[in-house]
Coordinates of C-alpha atoms in Angstrom, one line a residue:
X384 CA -3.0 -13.4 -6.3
X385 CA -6.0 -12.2 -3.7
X386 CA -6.5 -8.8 -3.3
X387 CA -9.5 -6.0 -1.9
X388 CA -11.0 -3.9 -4.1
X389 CA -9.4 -5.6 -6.8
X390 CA -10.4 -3.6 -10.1
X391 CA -8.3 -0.5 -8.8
X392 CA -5.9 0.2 -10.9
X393 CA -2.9 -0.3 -8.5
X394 CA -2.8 -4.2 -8.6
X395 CA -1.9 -4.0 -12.1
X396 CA 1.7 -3.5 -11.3
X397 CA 1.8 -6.2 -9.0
X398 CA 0.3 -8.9 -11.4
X399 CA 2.3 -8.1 -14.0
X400 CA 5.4 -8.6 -11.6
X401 CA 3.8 -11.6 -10.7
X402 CA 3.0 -13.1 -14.3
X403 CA 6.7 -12.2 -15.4
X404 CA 8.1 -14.3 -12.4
X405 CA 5.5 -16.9 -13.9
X406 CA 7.0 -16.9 -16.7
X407 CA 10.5 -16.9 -16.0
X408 CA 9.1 -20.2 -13.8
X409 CA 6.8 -21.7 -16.0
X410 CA 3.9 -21.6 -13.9
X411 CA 0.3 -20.1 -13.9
X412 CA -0.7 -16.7 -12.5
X413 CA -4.2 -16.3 -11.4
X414 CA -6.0 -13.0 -10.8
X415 CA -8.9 -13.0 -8.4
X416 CA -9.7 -10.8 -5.2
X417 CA -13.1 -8.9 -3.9
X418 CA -14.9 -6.4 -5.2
X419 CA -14.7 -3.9 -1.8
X420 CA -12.4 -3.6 0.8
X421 CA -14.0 -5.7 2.9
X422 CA -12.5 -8.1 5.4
X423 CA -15.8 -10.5 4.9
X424 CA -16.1 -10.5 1.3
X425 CA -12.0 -11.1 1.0
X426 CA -12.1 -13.9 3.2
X427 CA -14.7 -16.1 1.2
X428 CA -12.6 -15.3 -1.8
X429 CA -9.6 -16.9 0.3
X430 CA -12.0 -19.9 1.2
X431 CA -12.6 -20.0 -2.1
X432 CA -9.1 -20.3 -3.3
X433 CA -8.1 -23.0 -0.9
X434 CA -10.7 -24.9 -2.3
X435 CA -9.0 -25.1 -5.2
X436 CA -5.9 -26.3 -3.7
X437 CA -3.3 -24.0 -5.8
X438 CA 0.6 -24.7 -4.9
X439 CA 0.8 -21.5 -3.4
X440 CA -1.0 -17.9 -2.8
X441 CA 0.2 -14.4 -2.7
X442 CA -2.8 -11.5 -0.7
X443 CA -3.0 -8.2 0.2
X444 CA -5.6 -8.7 3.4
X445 CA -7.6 -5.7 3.8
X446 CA -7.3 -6.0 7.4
X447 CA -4.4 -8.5 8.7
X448 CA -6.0 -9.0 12.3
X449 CA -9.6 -9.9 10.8
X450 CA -7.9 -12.3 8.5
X451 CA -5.5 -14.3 10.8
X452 CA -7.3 -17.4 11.3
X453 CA -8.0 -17.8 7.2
X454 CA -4.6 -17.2 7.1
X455 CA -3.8 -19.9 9.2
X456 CA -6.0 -22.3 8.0
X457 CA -4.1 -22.0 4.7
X458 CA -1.4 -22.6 6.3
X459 CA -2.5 -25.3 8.0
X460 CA -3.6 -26.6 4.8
X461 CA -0.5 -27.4 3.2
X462 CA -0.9 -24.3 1.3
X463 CA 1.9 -21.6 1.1
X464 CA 0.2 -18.1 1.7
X465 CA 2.4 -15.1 1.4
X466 CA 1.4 -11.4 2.1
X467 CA 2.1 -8.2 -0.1
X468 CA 0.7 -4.8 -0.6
X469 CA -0.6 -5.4 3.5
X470 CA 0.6 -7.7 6.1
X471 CA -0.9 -10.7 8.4
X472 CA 1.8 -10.0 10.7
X473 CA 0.7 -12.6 13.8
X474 CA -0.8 -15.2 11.2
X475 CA 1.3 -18.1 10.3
X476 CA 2.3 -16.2 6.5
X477 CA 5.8 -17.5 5.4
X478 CA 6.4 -13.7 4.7
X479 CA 5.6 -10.6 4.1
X480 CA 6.3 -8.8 0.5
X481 CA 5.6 -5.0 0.5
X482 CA 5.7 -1.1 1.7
X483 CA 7.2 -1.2 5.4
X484 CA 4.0 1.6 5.7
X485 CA 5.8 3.6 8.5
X486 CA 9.0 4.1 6.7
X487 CA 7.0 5.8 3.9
X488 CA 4.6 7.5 6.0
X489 CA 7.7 9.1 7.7
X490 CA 9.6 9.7 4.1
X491 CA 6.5 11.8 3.1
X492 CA 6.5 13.7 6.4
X493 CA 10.2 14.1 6.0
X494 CA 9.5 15.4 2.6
X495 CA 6.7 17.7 3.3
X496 CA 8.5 19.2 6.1
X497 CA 10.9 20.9 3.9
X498 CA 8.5 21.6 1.1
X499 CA 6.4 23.8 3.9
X500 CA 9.4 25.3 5.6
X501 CA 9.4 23.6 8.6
X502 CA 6.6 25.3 9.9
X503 CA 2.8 25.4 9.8
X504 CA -0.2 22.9 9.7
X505 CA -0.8 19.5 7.7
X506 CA -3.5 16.6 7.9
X507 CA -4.0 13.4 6.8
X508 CA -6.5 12.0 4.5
X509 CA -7.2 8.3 4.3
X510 CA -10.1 5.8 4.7
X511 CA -10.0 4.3 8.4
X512 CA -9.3 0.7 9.1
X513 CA -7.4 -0.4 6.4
X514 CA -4.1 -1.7 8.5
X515 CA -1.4 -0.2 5.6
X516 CA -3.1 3.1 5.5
X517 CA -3.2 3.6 9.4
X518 CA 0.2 2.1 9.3
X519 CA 1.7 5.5 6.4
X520 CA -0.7 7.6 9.1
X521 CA 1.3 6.8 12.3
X522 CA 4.8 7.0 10.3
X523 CA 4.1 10.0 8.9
X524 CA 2.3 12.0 12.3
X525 CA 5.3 10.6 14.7
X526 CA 7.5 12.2 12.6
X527 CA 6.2 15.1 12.0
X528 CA 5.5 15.1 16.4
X529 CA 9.2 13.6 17.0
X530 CA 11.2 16.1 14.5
X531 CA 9.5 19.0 13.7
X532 CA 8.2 21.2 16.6
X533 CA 7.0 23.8 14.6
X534 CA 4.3 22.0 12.6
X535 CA 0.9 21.5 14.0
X536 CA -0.8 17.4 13.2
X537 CA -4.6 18.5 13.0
X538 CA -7.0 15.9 12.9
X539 CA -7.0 12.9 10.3
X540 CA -9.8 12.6 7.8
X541 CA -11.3 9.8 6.6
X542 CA -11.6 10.0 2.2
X543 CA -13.7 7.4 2.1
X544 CA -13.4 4.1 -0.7
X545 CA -13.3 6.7 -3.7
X546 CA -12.1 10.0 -5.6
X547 CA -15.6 12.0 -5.0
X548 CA -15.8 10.6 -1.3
X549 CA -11.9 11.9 -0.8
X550 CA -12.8 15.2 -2.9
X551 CA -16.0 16.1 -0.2
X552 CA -13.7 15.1 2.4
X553 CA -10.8 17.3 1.8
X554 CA -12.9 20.5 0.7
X555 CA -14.4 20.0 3.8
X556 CA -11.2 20.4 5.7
X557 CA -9.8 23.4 3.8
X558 CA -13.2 24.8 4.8
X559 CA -12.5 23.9 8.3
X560 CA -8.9 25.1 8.1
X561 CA -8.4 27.5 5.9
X562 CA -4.6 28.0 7.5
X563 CA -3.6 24.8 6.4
X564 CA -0.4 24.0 4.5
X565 CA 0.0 20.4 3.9
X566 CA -1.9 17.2 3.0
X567 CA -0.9 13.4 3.2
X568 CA -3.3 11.4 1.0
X569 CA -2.3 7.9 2.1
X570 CA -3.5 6.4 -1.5
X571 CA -4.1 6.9 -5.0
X572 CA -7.9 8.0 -4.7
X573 CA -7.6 9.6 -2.0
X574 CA -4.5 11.6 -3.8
X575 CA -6.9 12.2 -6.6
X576 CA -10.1 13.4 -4.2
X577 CA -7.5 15.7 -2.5
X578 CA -6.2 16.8 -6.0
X579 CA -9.5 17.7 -7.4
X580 CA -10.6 19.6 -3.9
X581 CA -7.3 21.8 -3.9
X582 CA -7.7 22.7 -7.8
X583 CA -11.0 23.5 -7.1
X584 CA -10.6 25.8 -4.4
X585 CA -8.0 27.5 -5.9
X586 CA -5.5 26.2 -3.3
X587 CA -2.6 24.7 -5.3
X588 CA -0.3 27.3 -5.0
X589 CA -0.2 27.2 -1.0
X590 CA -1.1 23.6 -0.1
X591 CA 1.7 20.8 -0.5
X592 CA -0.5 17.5 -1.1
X593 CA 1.9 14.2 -1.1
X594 CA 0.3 10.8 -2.2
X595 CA 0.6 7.2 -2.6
X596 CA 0.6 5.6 -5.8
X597 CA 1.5 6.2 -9.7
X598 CA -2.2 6.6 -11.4
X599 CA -2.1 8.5 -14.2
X600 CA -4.7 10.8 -12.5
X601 CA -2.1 11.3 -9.9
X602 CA 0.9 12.0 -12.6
X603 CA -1.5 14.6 -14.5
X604 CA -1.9 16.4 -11.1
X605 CA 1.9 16.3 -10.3
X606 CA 2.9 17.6 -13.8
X607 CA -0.3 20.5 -13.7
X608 CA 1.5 21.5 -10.2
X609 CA -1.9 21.1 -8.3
X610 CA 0.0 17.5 -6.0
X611 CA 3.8 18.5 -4.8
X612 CA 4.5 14.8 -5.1
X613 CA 3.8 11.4 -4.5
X614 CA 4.5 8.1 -2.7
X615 CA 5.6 5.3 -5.8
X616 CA 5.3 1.8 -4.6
X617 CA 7.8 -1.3 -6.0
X618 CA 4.4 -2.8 -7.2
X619 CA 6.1 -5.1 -10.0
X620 CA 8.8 -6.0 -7.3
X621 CA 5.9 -7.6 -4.6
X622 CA 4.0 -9.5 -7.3
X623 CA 7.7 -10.8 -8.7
X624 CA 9.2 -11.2 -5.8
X625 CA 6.2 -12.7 -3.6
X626 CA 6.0 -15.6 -6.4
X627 CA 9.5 -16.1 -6.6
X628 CA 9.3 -16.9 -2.3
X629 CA 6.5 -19.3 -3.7
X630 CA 7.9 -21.0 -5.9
X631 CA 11.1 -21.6 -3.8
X632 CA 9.0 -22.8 -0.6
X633 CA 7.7 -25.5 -2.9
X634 CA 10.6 -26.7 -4.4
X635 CA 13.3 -26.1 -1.2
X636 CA 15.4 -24.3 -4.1
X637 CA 16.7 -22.1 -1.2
X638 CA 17.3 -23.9 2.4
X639 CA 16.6 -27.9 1.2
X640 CA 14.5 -29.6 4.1
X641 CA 13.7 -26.4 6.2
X642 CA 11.0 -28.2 7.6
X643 CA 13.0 -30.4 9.4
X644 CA 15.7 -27.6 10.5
X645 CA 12.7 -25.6 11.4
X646 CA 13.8 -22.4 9.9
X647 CA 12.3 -20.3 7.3
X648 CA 12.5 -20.9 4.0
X649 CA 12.6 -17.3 2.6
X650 CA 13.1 -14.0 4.2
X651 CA 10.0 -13.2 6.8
X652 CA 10.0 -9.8 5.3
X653 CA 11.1 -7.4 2.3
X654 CA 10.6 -4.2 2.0
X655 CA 10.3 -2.7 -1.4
X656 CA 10.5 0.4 -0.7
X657 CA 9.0 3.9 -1.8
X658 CA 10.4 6.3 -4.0
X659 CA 9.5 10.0 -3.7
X660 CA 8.1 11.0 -7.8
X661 CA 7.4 14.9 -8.1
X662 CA 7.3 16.8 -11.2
X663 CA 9.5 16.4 -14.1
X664 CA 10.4 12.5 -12.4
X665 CA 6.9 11.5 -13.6
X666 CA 7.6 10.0 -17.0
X667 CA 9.5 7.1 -15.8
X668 CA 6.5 5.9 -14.1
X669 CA 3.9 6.0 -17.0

């Protein structure tokens, strides 16, 4: 498993659905990724990992477009790459594994909407360039634009890599727009910047601020009231689930001599899905 800013939190839950397919298969998981979300820095970690000619390789690529051509040369390679978390989607990945980003930018929107009464002003915090986080932007402004006349899309915001950039960034836009009702932090950090901005200008009562992710940062501020709710991933599912795909493109267990039928062997894509957690749902995903 390859991921970008590997030592957030939030690809824990996707390992451990990863080793538990591993061991159900009786195979070896292997953690690795870089250090920033950066295209550059993920890609020599891919090169990397190639090297070592593994029998297969689940990654979240922090940008899908940069990364096509490493994508492909795995491919080309011989060996398996699948994408979760973020998609390659014109590389030559046997699938993608994940968030369809969209859906659940649209299922916060959808869910904001009635938390705000239809009516009023909401923004969206994220950190630009990162292809799943634009992806939750788009789903969530077109419907708010295609369903809901009477709410007002201001600018997007960019939160930066971490809490304290995401914290600056949102007081910064209450400042600017003091009128504002709602707030879609499209991650975890950015969830907890946002969270620590409204608390600390005394703004939880009258701003609905919907995240991504289950940090326990993110719970706390859910259960104190200062986030409406959040955005929880099937994290364990994409790590179980994107080795599984492996493990069956190596061994033909589903569709025996695909290669020659030239078909897929696994689905191209599966969505996991998002699950709207607000407070008193929280426990269940400690």
């Amino acid at each position: 498993m390859i991921t970008f800013s590997s030592g957030v939190q939030y690809w824990a839950g996707c390992f451990e659905g990863m080793q538990r397919a591993a061991e159900e298969l009786g195979v070896n998981a292997i953690y690795t990724g870089a250090a920033e979300a950066d295209y550059v820095e993920e890609t020599q970690v891919l090169e990397q990992v190639i090297a070592k000619k593994p029998a297969g390789i689940l990654i979240s690529p922090v940008n899908g477009d940069a990364m096509k051509d490493v994508i492909d040369r795995t491919y080309n390679a011989g060996i398996p790459i699948i994408c979760f978390d973020s998609d390659s989607a014109g590389s030559n990945r046997y699938s993608f594994v994940g968030t369809e980003s969209r859906t659940a930018g649209a299922a916060a929107a959808k869910e904001m909407a009635e938390a705000i009464g239809h009516k009023g002003y909401v923004a969206v915090v994220l950190f630009p360039g990162l292809m799943n986080q634009e992806e939750r932007n788009i789903g969530f402004t077109e419907y708010m634009r295609e369903n809901e006349p009477d709410i007002t899309v201001l600018e997007s915001v960019n939160g930066g890599q971490n809490e304290n950039d995401s914290a600056a960034a949102t007081l910064s836009l209450i400042s600017a727009h003091p009128e504002i009702d709602g707030i879609f932090a499209v991650t975890g950090w950015t969830g907890l910047g946002a969270g620590q901005a409204i608390e600390e200008a005394g703004r939880a009562d009258d701003i609905c601020c919907i995240c991504f992710d289950t940090d326990e940062g993110v719970l706390d501020y859910i259960e104190k009231g200062v986030l409406y709710g959040t955005c929880a991933q099937g994290t364990q599912q994409m790590g179980y689930w994107g080795l599984q795909f492996l493990y069956a493109i190596n061994n033909q267990s589903v569709v025996p001599g695909w290669q020659e039928k030239n078909i897929s062997p696994v689905p191209t894509k599966l969505d996991t899905g998002v699950t709207i957690v607000k407070k008193g749902y929280t426990e269940s995903y400690r």
